[in-house]
Amino acid sequence: AAGPLIKLSIAGAPAAGASQAYFYPYDGEAIDAAAAQSIDRGPRGLTLTLTPGPAFKSGKPPAALAGVLDVGGRAFEVTAPAGPPLAGAAGLGPPAPAGAGALALTFAAAFLGGLILNLMPCVFPVLAMKGGALVGHAHEPGRARLQGLAYLGGVVIAFLALGGGLIAARAAGEAVGWGFQLQSPPVVAALALVMLAVALDLSGVFEVGASVQAAAGRAPDARGDGAGVVRAGLTGLLAVAVAAPCTAPFMAGAVGFALTQSAPVALGVFLALGFGMAAPFVALAFAPGLLRRLPRPGPWMEGLKKALAFPMYAAAAWLAWVYAESAGADRLVNLLAAAVLVALAAWLFGASQRAGAIGRRAGPGLAGAGAALALGLAAAFWPSGAQLAPQPFSPERLATLRAEHRPVFVNFTAAWCVTCQVNDRVALAGPRVADAFGKAGVVYLKGDWTDRDATIEQALAEHGRAGVPLYLMYPASGGEAEVLPQILTEGIVVDAARRASRPAAVAER
């Protein structure tokens, strides 16, 4: 006990780094179960601050505190005798600083880990794009060095930002690790769309940093110095963003060590990772002898640039798969719709560039590109808003509900039916329909015909249909089902729910 509070100190692997913990004593009078339990983490454990109960306030506190400790969803039986806090738990001040030798070894491991990170598959698409840019300036040493330094700056800034975010999140009690940003579906969606935009740029759909007229008069990648430097810096940022899922050899230990040290030391480790990752391209940019061995820029550069677009398309597809795994397959349609709109925006922007290059009005194309891009972003980050939880359709379930005089809405749909998916999101996902179904007591059944199903085929045939969508609203009165239109609106569904909920005497009028 520490004054009016109790400190429960736990050390060991299960407790180290835990972000959530709660103690349930066997003795109901040991602590105040209604009071909050704060957690303080240390490098090898944690300390819970508890409010004493009647047993500790009686003047004869128990010699030990026994109970069950819930650590991140895992339960452990503990018996804690009275005594000083355990070494390596929490509440003992900051961890001891590492010695100079340990720091030097950690920084070297971080640099080597960043260097090896260039060989990881998830980084290849961006590095291929950067390699293509260096080839374009192989015989312009000054511009090559400038772009190498800009790439280094982008990589270092990205690593420091990720490291700072990771340190701040862990200090706030979040159980996060390397690659935490790709655990956020919106971040994954944004990266997928950025990769797609870069691929479309490399494919020549539009140009970034130079007008089409200037590009036509020079080598395909010969953009101005300012645009090239910005592009190189953004390439560095993008490379680190997609490198997050990969952990190279020597890197895991360095990052783990960084998270047990003070913020300046931890950021130093991430800085070493950044220097290691950028080192090969910076060295190549500052090696004129190697660059001069490359062929001079010419028409072949256009083919190389377009070939390098395909790793970027592959990266966008991979990120879309990650998004589906994280957010769910139902949300993937939003990202795919956004991808189509972003591609449309890129094409319209490219058309406006070409129009401006030959003296025509570029305004309409720019306006259309802006509108398509805005719609694409809205589609990607539009909330799912699903308010209704359907039950699986079966003739037996339908018969049971009708015998109970319950109004029933049956949605025969399929994943490959575009009309069905639009209706689901436009007419059936809003709170207005959910509220109407709740007030009317409507039970929602969903017949999924994505795969062959003889039961659903028979139900469709009974209503004279050979395909989906088919929407049926069965009234509580026990009458025949009302067949709703194939193109739904919220108003149509809400009105049908109101009619279906009327008692038999009213429904017969």
Short mmCIF file of C-alpha atoms in Angstrom, two decimals:
data_model
loop_
_atom_site.label_atom_id
_atom_site.label_comp_id
_atom_site.label_asym_id
_atom_site.label_seq_id
_atom_site.Cartn_x
_atom_site.Cartn_y
_atom_site.Cartn_z
CA ALA A 1 0.00 0.00 0.00
CA ALA A 2 1.19 3.53 -0.81
CA GLY A 3 -0.75 5.98 1.32
CA PRO A 4 -4.41 5.93 0.32
CA LEU A 5 -3.67 3.77 -2.74
CA ILE A 6 -2.38 0.26 -3.49
CA LYS A 7 0.37 -0.37 -6.02
CA LEU A 8 0.18 -3.83 -7.63
CA SER A 9 3.48 -4.48 -9.42
CA ILE A 10 3.78 -7.29 -12.04
CA ALA A 11 6.95 -8.14 -13.99
CA GLY A 12 7.36 -10.68 -16.77
CA ALA A 13 6.84 -11.26 -20.48
CA PRO A 14 3.00 -11.24 -20.44
CA ALA A 15 2.94 -7.86 -18.69
CA ALA A 16 5.79 -6.18 -20.57
CA GLY A 17 4.45 -3.66 -23.05
CA ALA A 18 0.81 -4.39 -22.20
CA SER A 19 -1.53 -1.50 -22.94
CA GLN A 20 -4.55 -2.78 -21.02
CA ALA A 21 -4.81 -4.63 -17.71
CA TYR A 22 -7.35 -5.11 -14.93
CA PHE A 23 -7.14 -6.92 -11.60
CA TYR A 24 -10.02 -8.94 -10.10
CA PRO A 25 -9.30 -9.88 -6.44
CA TYR A 26 -10.63 -13.05 -4.90
CA ASP A 27 -11.48 -11.06 -1.76
CA GLY A 28 -14.36 -8.75 -2.63
CA GLU A 29 -13.36 -6.37 0.21
CA ALA A 30 -9.71 -6.05 -0.78
CA ILE A 31 -10.16 -3.17 -3.22
CA ASP A 32 -12.88 -0.83 -4.41
CA ALA A 33 -14.06 -2.66 -7.53
CA ALA A 34 -15.99 0.37 -8.81
CA ALA A 35 -12.92 2.64 -8.81
CA ALA A 36 -10.74 3.06 -11.90
CA GLN A 37 -7.45 1.16 -12.13
CA SER A 38 -4.68 3.19 -13.75
CA ILE A 39 -1.77 1.46 -15.47
CA ASP A 40 1.89 2.51 -15.53
CA ARG A 41 4.17 0.56 -17.85
CA GLY A 42 7.85 -0.22 -17.50
CA PRO A 43 10.43 -1.97 -19.71
CA ARG A 44 9.70 -5.40 -18.19
CA GLY A 45 6.26 -5.12 -16.61
CA LEU A 46 3.56 -2.84 -15.26
CA THR A 47 2.12 -1.38 -12.09
CA LEU A 48 -1.61 -1.01 -11.40
CA THR A 49 -2.84 1.66 -9.01
CA LEU A 50 -5.83 0.35 -7.02
CA THR A 51 -8.18 1.95 -4.52
CA PRO A 52 -8.17 0.14 -1.15
CA GLY A 53 -11.33 -1.57 0.06
CA PRO A 54 -12.53 -2.32 3.61
CA ALA A 55 -9.90 -5.06 4.09
CA PHE A 56 -7.03 -2.55 3.74
CA LYS A 57 -8.80 0.18 5.69
CA SER A 58 -9.43 -2.03 8.72
CA GLY A 59 -5.99 -1.42 10.21
CA LYS A 60 -4.89 -5.03 9.56
CA PRO A 61 -4.17 -5.20 5.83
CA PRO A 62 -3.76 -8.67 4.30
CA ALA A 63 -0.24 -9.98 3.82
CA ALA A 64 -0.88 -10.75 0.17
CA LEU A 65 -3.26 -9.77 -2.60
CA ALA A 66 -4.56 -12.69 -4.70
CA GLY A 67 -6.81 -12.72 -7.74
CA VAL A 68 -6.97 -12.84 -11.52
CA LEU A 69 -5.09 -10.38 -13.73
CA ASP A 70 -6.54 -9.69 -17.19
CA VAL A 71 -3.69 -8.52 -19.48
CA GLY A 72 -4.82 -7.69 -22.99
CA GLY A 73 -7.53 -10.36 -22.95
CA ARG A 74 -5.33 -13.06 -21.35
CA ALA A 75 -6.04 -14.16 -17.75
CA PHE A 76 -3.37 -14.96 -15.16
CA GLU A 77 -3.77 -16.07 -11.55
CA VAL A 78 -1.50 -13.95 -9.34
CA THR A 79 -0.61 -13.74 -5.64
CA ALA A 80 1.26 -10.55 -4.74
CA PRO A 81 2.88 -10.39 -1.29
CA ALA A 82 3.39 -7.02 0.39
CA GLY A 83 6.78 -5.48 -0.36
CA PRO A 84 8.71 -3.06 -2.57
CA PRO A 85 7.86 -2.75 -6.31
CA LEU A 86 9.42 -5.31 -8.62
CA ALA A 87 12.41 -4.21 -10.66
CA GLY A 88 11.50 -3.49 -14.26
CA ALA A 89 7.80 -2.95 -13.59
CA ALA A 90 6.62 0.66 -13.67
CA GLY A 91 6.59 3.73 -11.47
CA LEU A 92 10.37 3.36 -11.10
CA GLY A 93 11.41 6.25 -13.34
CA PRO A 94 12.69 6.10 -16.91
CA PRO A 95 14.73 3.11 -18.09
CA ALA A 96 18.44 3.29 -17.53
CA PRO A 97 20.23 4.83 -20.50
CA ALA A 98 22.20 2.44 -22.64
CA GLY A 99 25.98 2.63 -22.72
CA ALA A 100 27.94 4.09 -25.62
CA GLY A 101 28.88 0.64 -26.92
CA ALA A 102 25.29 -0.58 -26.92
CA LEU A 103 24.14 2.60 -28.67
CA ALA A 104 26.83 2.31 -31.36
CA LEU A 105 25.92 -1.33 -31.97
CA THR A 106 22.21 -0.48 -32.17
CA PHE A 107 22.76 2.39 -34.62
CA ALA A 108 24.93 0.13 -36.78
CA ALA A 109 22.25 -2.59 -36.75
CA ALA A 110 19.60 -0.01 -37.65
CA PHE A 111 21.71 1.29 -40.57
CA LEU A 112 22.30 -2.27 -41.82
CA GLY A 113 18.60 -3.10 -41.40
CA GLY A 114 17.61 -0.04 -43.44
CA LEU A 115 20.13 -1.03 -46.10
CA ILE A 116 18.70 -4.55 -46.37
CA LEU A 117 15.19 -3.08 -46.43
CA ASN A 118 15.85 -2.14 -50.06
CA LEU A 119 15.76 -5.85 -50.92
CA MET A 120 12.32 -6.43 -49.43
CA PRO A 121 9.51 -7.14 -51.97
CA CYS A 122 7.17 -4.46 -50.64
CA VAL A 123 9.73 -1.70 -51.38
CA PHE A 124 10.62 -2.83 -54.90
CA PRO A 125 7.95 -0.91 -56.85
CA VAL A 126 9.00 2.48 -55.47
CA LEU A 127 12.71 1.72 -55.79
CA ALA A 128 12.19 0.71 -59.40
CA MET A 129 10.61 4.10 -60.04
CA LYS A 130 13.53 5.86 -58.31
CA GLY A 131 16.03 3.84 -60.33
CA GLY A 132 14.32 4.94 -63.53
CA ALA A 133 14.64 8.59 -62.47
CA LEU A 134 18.39 8.19 -61.79
CA VAL A 135 18.88 6.56 -65.19
CA GLY A 136 17.28 9.62 -66.76
CA HIS A 137 19.98 11.85 -65.19
CA ALA A 138 22.90 9.45 -65.57
CA HIS A 139 24.89 11.96 -67.66
CA GLU A 140 23.93 15.04 -65.61
CA PRO A 141 25.94 14.59 -62.37
CA GLY A 142 24.70 17.79 -60.75
CA ARG A 143 21.04 16.95 -61.15
CA ALA A 144 21.64 13.33 -60.14
CA ARG A 145 23.30 14.43 -56.88
CA LEU A 146 20.52 16.90 -56.16
CA GLN A 147 17.86 14.24 -56.63
CA GLY A 148 19.83 11.77 -54.51
CA LEU A 149 19.90 14.27 -51.63
CA ALA A 150 16.19 15.02 -52.08
CA TYR A 151 15.43 11.29 -51.92
CA LEU A 152 17.52 11.03 -48.75
CA GLY A 153 15.57 13.93 -47.23
CA GLY A 154 12.23 12.30 -48.03
CA VAL A 155 13.31 8.97 -46.53
CA VAL A 156 14.71 10.56 -43.36
CA ILE A 157 11.64 12.76 -42.83
CA ALA A 158 9.34 9.77 -43.27
CA PHE A 159 11.31 7.61 -40.82
CA LEU A 160 11.39 10.36 -38.21
CA ALA A 161 7.65 10.97 -38.63
CA LEU A 162 6.87 7.26 -38.28
CA GLY A 163 9.22 6.93 -35.33
CA GLY A 164 7.73 9.96 -33.62
CA GLY A 165 4.19 8.70 -34.19
CA LEU A 166 5.10 5.25 -32.90
CA ILE A 167 6.73 6.66 -29.75
CA ALA A 168 3.80 9.01 -29.09
CA ALA A 169 1.23 6.23 -29.58
CA ARG A 170 3.02 3.90 -27.17
CA ALA A 171 3.41 6.70 -24.63
CA ALA A 172 -0.37 7.18 -24.84
CA GLY A 173 -0.93 3.52 -23.99
CA GLU A 174 -1.50 2.10 -27.47
CA ALA A 175 -0.11 -1.37 -28.23
CA VAL A 176 1.40 -0.53 -31.62
CA GLY A 177 4.54 -1.60 -33.41
CA TRP A 178 6.43 -1.11 -36.68
CA GLY A 179 3.99 -0.80 -39.56
CA PHE A 180 1.19 0.53 -37.34
CA GLN A 181 0.04 3.02 -39.99
CA LEU A 182 -0.95 0.17 -42.32
CA GLN A 183 -3.29 -1.11 -39.63
CA SER A 184 -5.54 1.86 -40.50
CA PRO A 185 -7.85 1.14 -43.48
CA PRO A 186 -8.08 4.84 -44.49
CA VAL A 187 -4.27 5.06 -44.67
CA VAL A 188 -4.11 1.88 -46.76
CA ALA A 189 -6.82 3.21 -49.09
CA ALA A 190 -4.97 6.51 -49.52
CA LEU A 191 -1.69 4.72 -50.30
CA ALA A 192 -3.42 2.47 -52.84
CA LEU A 193 -4.83 5.51 -54.66
CA VAL A 194 -1.44 7.28 -54.56
CA MET A 195 0.23 4.20 -56.07
CA LEU A 196 -2.42 4.12 -58.79
CA ALA A 197 -1.89 7.82 -59.56
CA VAL A 198 1.89 7.32 -59.79
CA ALA A 199 1.38 4.35 -62.13
CA LEU A 200 -0.92 6.40 -64.37
CA ASP A 201 1.68 9.16 -64.46
CA LEU A 202 4.38 6.69 -65.51
CA SER A 203 2.01 5.27 -68.14
CA GLY A 204 1.73 8.71 -69.70
CA VAL A 205 -1.93 9.33 -68.87
CA PHE A 206 -0.89 12.70 -67.42
CA GLU A 207 2.35 14.50 -66.57
CA VAL A 208 3.49 15.85 -63.20
CA GLY A 209 5.93 18.75 -63.01
CA ALA A 210 6.09 19.74 -66.67
CA SER A 211 3.80 20.69 -69.50
CA VAL A 212 3.20 18.26 -72.32
CA GLN A 213 4.81 20.70 -74.73
CA ALA A 214 8.02 20.85 -72.70
CA ALA A 215 8.03 17.09 -72.26
CA ALA A 216 7.69 16.59 -76.00
CA GLY A 217 10.74 18.75 -76.70
CA ARG A 218 13.04 17.03 -74.20
CA ALA A 219 13.78 13.57 -72.87
CA PRO A 220 10.75 11.83 -71.34
CA ASP A 221 11.93 12.30 -67.72
CA ALA A 222 13.74 15.59 -68.20
CA ARG A 223 11.60 17.73 -65.94
CA GLY A 224 12.74 20.96 -64.38
CA ASP A 225 15.07 20.85 -61.39
CA GLY A 226 12.40 22.02 -58.95
CA ALA A 227 9.85 19.44 -60.05
CA GLY A 228 12.48 16.70 -60.10
CA VAL A 229 13.64 17.48 -56.57
CA VAL A 230 10.09 17.49 -55.23
CA ARG A 231 9.37 14.25 -57.03
CA ALA A 232 12.51 12.62 -55.58
CA GLY A 233 11.55 13.72 -52.06
CA LEU A 234 8.03 12.38 -52.45
CA THR A 235 9.46 9.11 -53.77
CA GLY A 236 11.45 8.79 -50.53
CA LEU A 237 8.33 9.40 -48.45
CA LEU A 238 6.40 6.82 -50.46
CA ALA A 239 9.17 4.25 -50.20
CA VAL A 240 9.10 4.38 -46.40
CA ALA A 241 5.31 4.28 -46.29
CA VAL A 242 5.14 1.02 -48.23
CA ALA A 243 8.20 -0.42 -46.47
CA ALA A 244 6.30 -0.54 -43.19
CA PRO A 245 5.09 -4.17 -43.46
CA CYS A 246 8.66 -5.39 -43.97
CA THR A 247 11.14 -5.99 -41.17
CA ALA A 248 14.63 -6.67 -42.44
CA PRO A 249 17.28 -8.64 -40.54
CA PHE A 250 18.96 -6.55 -37.79
CA MET A 251 16.01 -4.15 -37.93
CA ALA A 252 13.63 -5.82 -35.45
CA GLY A 253 16.10 -5.73 -32.58
CA ALA A 254 17.01 -2.11 -33.28
CA VAL A 255 13.37 -0.96 -33.33
CA GLY A 256 12.56 -2.98 -30.21
CA PHE A 257 15.53 -1.42 -28.39
CA ALA A 258 14.48 2.06 -29.54
CA LEU A 259 11.05 1.71 -27.96
CA THR A 260 12.60 1.08 -24.52
CA GLN A 261 14.81 4.19 -24.64
CA SER A 262 14.27 7.90 -24.34
CA ALA A 263 12.72 9.78 -27.26
CA PRO A 264 16.02 11.30 -28.55
CA VAL A 265 17.74 7.89 -28.59
CA ALA A 266 14.71 6.26 -30.24
CA LEU A 267 14.59 8.93 -32.94
CA GLY A 268 18.32 8.41 -33.49
CA VAL A 269 17.65 4.75 -34.24
CA PHE A 270 14.97 5.68 -36.78
CA LEU A 271 17.36 8.24 -38.28
CA ALA A 272 19.94 5.48 -38.76
CA LEU A 273 17.28 3.31 -40.43
CA GLY A 274 16.55 6.16 -42.84
CA PHE A 275 20.21 6.69 -43.73
CA GLY A 276 20.61 2.97 -44.29
CA MET A 277 17.61 2.73 -46.61
CA ALA A 278 18.62 5.78 -48.68
CA ALA A 279 22.33 4.93 -48.80
CA PRO A 280 22.41 2.88 -52.07
CA PHE A 281 20.69 5.53 -54.17
CA VAL A 282 22.62 8.40 -52.63
CA ALA A 283 25.88 6.54 -53.28
CA LEU A 284 24.85 5.88 -56.87
CA ALA A 285 23.89 9.55 -57.36
CA PHE A 286 27.35 10.60 -56.14
CA ALA A 287 29.24 8.04 -58.26
CA PRO A 288 29.74 9.65 -61.71
CA GLY A 289 31.81 6.71 -62.90
CA LEU A 290 28.92 4.30 -62.37
CA LEU A 291 26.36 6.69 -63.83
CA ARG A 292 28.41 7.26 -66.98
CA ARG A 293 28.30 3.52 -67.69
CA LEU A 294 24.54 3.80 -68.23
CA PRO A 295 23.27 4.53 -71.77
CA ARG A 296 22.42 8.09 -72.64
CA PRO A 297 18.77 9.20 -72.42
CA GLY A 298 16.83 8.69 -75.60
CA PRO A 299 13.61 7.24 -76.98
CA TRP A 300 14.24 4.01 -75.03
CA MET A 301 13.54 5.99 -71.83
CA GLU A 302 9.86 6.27 -72.73
CA GLY A 303 9.53 2.48 -72.86
CA LEU A 304 11.41 2.09 -69.56
CA LYS A 305 9.20 4.66 -67.84
CA LYS A 306 6.03 2.91 -68.98
CA ALA A 307 7.41 -0.51 -68.00
CA LEU A 308 8.11 0.82 -64.49
CA ALA A 309 4.42 1.64 -64.16
CA PHE A 310 3.51 -2.02 -63.79
CA PRO A 311 5.23 -2.57 -60.42
CA MET A 312 3.24 0.44 -59.21
CA TYR A 313 -0.01 -1.11 -60.48
CA ALA A 314 0.98 -4.30 -58.65
CA ALA A 315 1.61 -2.31 -55.45
CA ALA A 316 -1.82 -0.66 -55.76
CA ALA A 317 -3.46 -4.07 -56.21
CA TRP A 318 -1.60 -5.46 -53.19
CA LEU A 319 -2.70 -2.52 -51.03
CA ALA A 320 -6.29 -3.04 -52.21
CA TRP A 321 -6.03 -6.65 -50.98
CA VAL A 322 -4.66 -5.42 -47.63
CA TYR A 323 -7.57 -2.99 -47.42
CA ALA A 324 -10.10 -5.76 -48.07
CA GLU A 325 -8.51 -7.93 -45.38
CA SER A 326 -8.60 -5.06 -42.88
CA ALA A 327 -11.86 -3.27 -43.64
CA GLY A 328 -13.82 -6.22 -45.05
CA ALA A 329 -14.76 -7.28 -48.56
CA ASP A 330 -17.92 -5.16 -48.46
CA ARG A 331 -15.79 -2.01 -48.23
CA LEU A 332 -13.59 -3.01 -51.17
CA VAL A 333 -16.21 -1.82 -53.64
CA ASN A 334 -15.76 1.73 -52.28
CA LEU A 335 -12.02 1.61 -52.95
CA LEU A 336 -12.52 0.16 -56.44
CA ALA A 337 -15.05 2.87 -57.28
CA ALA A 338 -12.58 5.46 -56.01
CA ALA A 339 -9.84 3.93 -58.18
CA VAL A 340 -12.00 4.24 -61.30
CA LEU A 341 -12.77 7.89 -60.48
CA VAL A 342 -9.11 8.68 -59.78
CA ALA A 343 -8.20 7.13 -63.15
CA LEU A 344 -10.90 9.28 -64.79
CA ALA A 345 -9.51 12.37 -63.04
CA ALA A 346 -6.00 11.52 -64.28
CA TRP A 347 -7.23 11.09 -67.86
CA LEU A 348 -9.17 14.37 -67.79
CA PHE A 349 -6.15 16.17 -66.32
CA GLY A 350 -3.93 14.72 -69.04
CA ALA A 351 -6.46 15.79 -71.68
CA SER A 352 -6.43 19.34 -70.30
CA GLN A 353 -2.61 19.36 -70.43
CA ARG A 354 -2.66 18.25 -74.06
CA ALA A 355 -5.33 20.83 -74.89
CA GLY A 356 -3.28 23.60 -73.29
CA ALA A 357 -0.17 22.49 -75.18
CA ILE A 358 -1.86 23.13 -78.54
CA GLY A 359 -3.55 26.38 -77.48
CA ARG A 360 -7.03 25.07 -76.69
CA ARG A 361 -9.05 25.74 -73.55
CA ALA A 362 -7.93 23.53 -70.67
CA GLY A 363 -10.47 24.78 -68.11
CA PRO A 364 -13.25 22.23 -68.71
CA GLY A 365 -10.82 19.34 -68.47
CA LEU A 366 -9.32 20.67 -65.24
CA ALA A 367 -12.78 21.19 -63.76
CA GLY A 368 -13.81 17.66 -64.70
CA ALA A 369 -10.59 16.25 -63.27
CA GLY A 370 -11.16 18.08 -59.99
CA ALA A 371 -14.75 16.87 -59.76
CA ALA A 372 -13.78 13.25 -60.53
CA LEU A 373 -10.97 13.36 -57.97
CA ALA A 374 -13.29 14.78 -55.30
CA LEU A 375 -15.87 12.08 -56.02
CA GLY A 376 -13.16 9.43 -55.92
CA LEU A 377 -11.93 10.55 -52.50
CA ALA A 378 -15.50 10.71 -51.23
CA ALA A 379 -16.13 7.17 -52.46
CA ALA A 380 -12.95 5.85 -50.83
CA PHE A 381 -13.67 7.32 -47.41
CA TRP A 382 -17.46 7.20 -47.44
CA PRO A 383 -18.61 5.55 -44.20
CA SER A 384 -20.21 2.14 -44.63
CA GLY A 385 -23.27 3.27 -42.67
CA ALA A 386 -24.80 -0.21 -42.65
CA GLN A 387 -27.68 0.02 -40.16
CA LEU A 388 -29.54 -3.24 -40.84
CA ALA A 389 -28.31 -6.69 -39.82
CA PRO A 390 -30.04 -9.24 -42.07
CA GLN A 391 -30.75 -12.86 -41.25
CA PRO A 392 -30.07 -15.60 -43.83
CA PHE A 393 -33.09 -16.44 -45.96
CA SER A 394 -34.65 -19.88 -45.84
CA PRO A 395 -38.24 -20.97 -46.65
CA GLU A 396 -38.54 -22.42 -43.14
CA ARG A 397 -37.49 -19.17 -41.47
CA LEU A 398 -39.87 -17.19 -43.65
CA ALA A 399 -42.74 -19.56 -42.82
CA THR A 400 -42.05 -19.28 -39.08
CA LEU A 401 -42.06 -15.47 -39.15
CA ARG A 402 -45.25 -15.35 -41.20
CA ALA A 403 -46.95 -17.72 -38.75
CA GLU A 404 -46.02 -15.25 -36.02
CA HIS A 405 -47.66 -12.44 -38.06
CA ARG A 406 -44.36 -10.57 -38.36
CA PRO A 407 -43.76 -8.26 -41.34
CA VAL A 408 -40.80 -9.59 -43.34
CA PHE A 409 -38.58 -7.94 -45.93
CA VAL A 410 -36.71 -10.36 -48.22
CA ASN A 411 -33.76 -9.14 -50.28
CA PHE A 412 -32.64 -11.55 -53.03
CA THR A 413 -29.22 -10.26 -54.07
CA ALA A 414 -25.76 -11.24 -55.33
CA ALA A 415 -22.27 -9.77 -55.08
CA TRP A 416 -21.96 -9.65 -58.89
CA CYS A 417 -25.25 -7.76 -59.29
CA VAL A 418 -24.35 -4.06 -59.63
CA THR A 419 -27.97 -2.91 -59.19
CA CYS A 420 -28.20 -4.94 -55.99
CA GLN A 421 -25.06 -3.38 -54.55
CA VAL A 422 -26.19 0.15 -55.41
CA ASN A 423 -29.58 -0.47 -53.79
CA ASP A 424 -27.91 -1.92 -50.70
CA ARG A 425 -25.82 1.21 -50.20
CA VAL A 426 -28.26 3.88 -51.40
CA ALA A 427 -31.65 2.62 -50.24
CA LEU A 428 -31.08 0.06 -47.49
CA ALA A 429 -28.06 1.29 -45.50
CA GLY A 430 -29.38 4.54 -44.09
CA PRO A 431 -30.69 5.21 -40.58
CA ARG A 432 -34.10 6.23 -41.93
CA VAL A 433 -34.79 2.69 -43.21
CA ALA A 434 -33.39 1.12 -40.03
CA ASP A 435 -35.66 3.33 -37.92
CA ALA A 436 -38.71 2.45 -40.05
CA PHE A 437 -37.96 -1.27 -39.81
CA GLY A 438 -37.51 -0.98 -36.05
CA LYS A 439 -40.81 0.86 -35.52
CA ALA A 440 -42.72 -1.51 -37.81
CA GLY A 441 -41.06 -4.65 -36.41
CA VAL A 442 -39.92 -5.74 -39.86
CA VAL A 443 -37.56 -8.74 -39.97
CA TYR A 444 -34.92 -8.48 -42.69
CA LEU A 445 -34.01 -11.71 -44.55
CA LYS A 446 -31.26 -11.79 -47.16
CA GLY A 447 -31.06 -14.43 -49.89
CA ASP A 448 -27.50 -14.35 -51.26
CA TRP A 449 -27.38 -15.80 -54.80
CA THR A 450 -23.68 -15.05 -55.40
CA ASP A 451 -23.11 -18.79 -55.67
CA ARG A 452 -25.60 -21.26 -57.07
CA ASP A 453 -28.42 -22.03 -54.66
CA ALA A 454 -31.37 -24.20 -55.70
CA THR A 455 -33.53 -22.88 -52.85
CA ILE A 456 -33.17 -19.28 -53.99
CA GLU A 457 -33.66 -20.27 -57.63
CA GLN A 458 -36.97 -21.86 -56.67
CA ALA A 459 -38.04 -18.78 -54.67
CA LEU A 460 -37.24 -16.53 -57.63
CA ALA A 461 -39.18 -18.81 -60.01
CA GLU A 462 -42.22 -18.72 -57.72
CA HIS A 463 -42.39 -14.96 -58.31
CA GLY A 464 -41.77 -15.20 -62.05
CA ARG A 465 -38.15 -14.08 -61.89
CA ALA A 466 -35.04 -15.63 -63.36
CA GLY A 467 -32.52 -13.34 -61.69
CA VAL A 468 -31.83 -10.76 -59.02
CA PRO A 469 -32.59 -8.26 -57.61
CA LEU A 470 -35.94 -9.20 -56.15
CA TYR A 471 -37.38 -7.37 -53.14
CA LEU A 472 -40.41 -8.74 -51.30
CA MET A 473 -42.27 -7.15 -48.39
CA TYR A 474 -44.55 -9.62 -46.59
CA PRO A 475 -47.27 -7.91 -44.52
CA ALA A 476 -48.06 -8.78 -40.92
CA SER A 477 -51.66 -9.40 -42.00
CA GLY A 478 -50.63 -12.62 -43.75
CA GLY A 479 -51.49 -11.46 -47.28
CA GLU A 480 -49.43 -11.81 -50.43
CA ALA A 481 -45.99 -10.27 -50.63
CA GLU A 482 -45.62 -6.84 -52.18
CA VAL A 483 -43.01 -6.89 -54.95
CA LEU A 484 -40.96 -3.70 -54.75
CA PRO A 485 -39.28 -2.06 -57.78
CA GLN A 486 -35.83 -3.21 -58.84
CA ILE A 487 -34.50 0.33 -58.40
CA LEU A 488 -35.10 1.24 -54.77
CA THR A 489 -35.15 4.49 -52.83
CA GLU A 490 -35.33 4.99 -49.10
CA GLY A 491 -38.86 6.38 -49.48
CA ILE A 492 -40.09 3.27 -51.32
CA VAL A 493 -38.72 0.96 -48.63
CA VAL A 494 -39.98 3.09 -45.72
CA ASP A 495 -43.51 3.32 -47.17
CA ALA A 496 -43.58 -0.43 -47.82
CA ALA A 497 -42.53 -1.09 -44.20
CA ARG A 498 -45.38 1.09 -42.93
CA ARG A 499 -47.93 -0.71 -45.09
CA ALA A 500 -46.62 -4.13 -44.06
CA SER A 501 -46.98 -3.32 -40.36
CA ARG A 502 -50.71 -2.54 -40.52
CA PRO A 503 -53.02 -5.09 -38.88
CA ALA A 504 -55.24 -7.27 -41.03
CA ALA A 505 -58.39 -5.16 -40.50
CA VAL A 506 -56.64 -2.08 -41.85
CA ALA A 507 -54.82 -3.86 -44.64
CA GLU A 508 -58.11 -5.16 -46.09
CA ARG A 509 -59.64 -1.69 -46.57
#
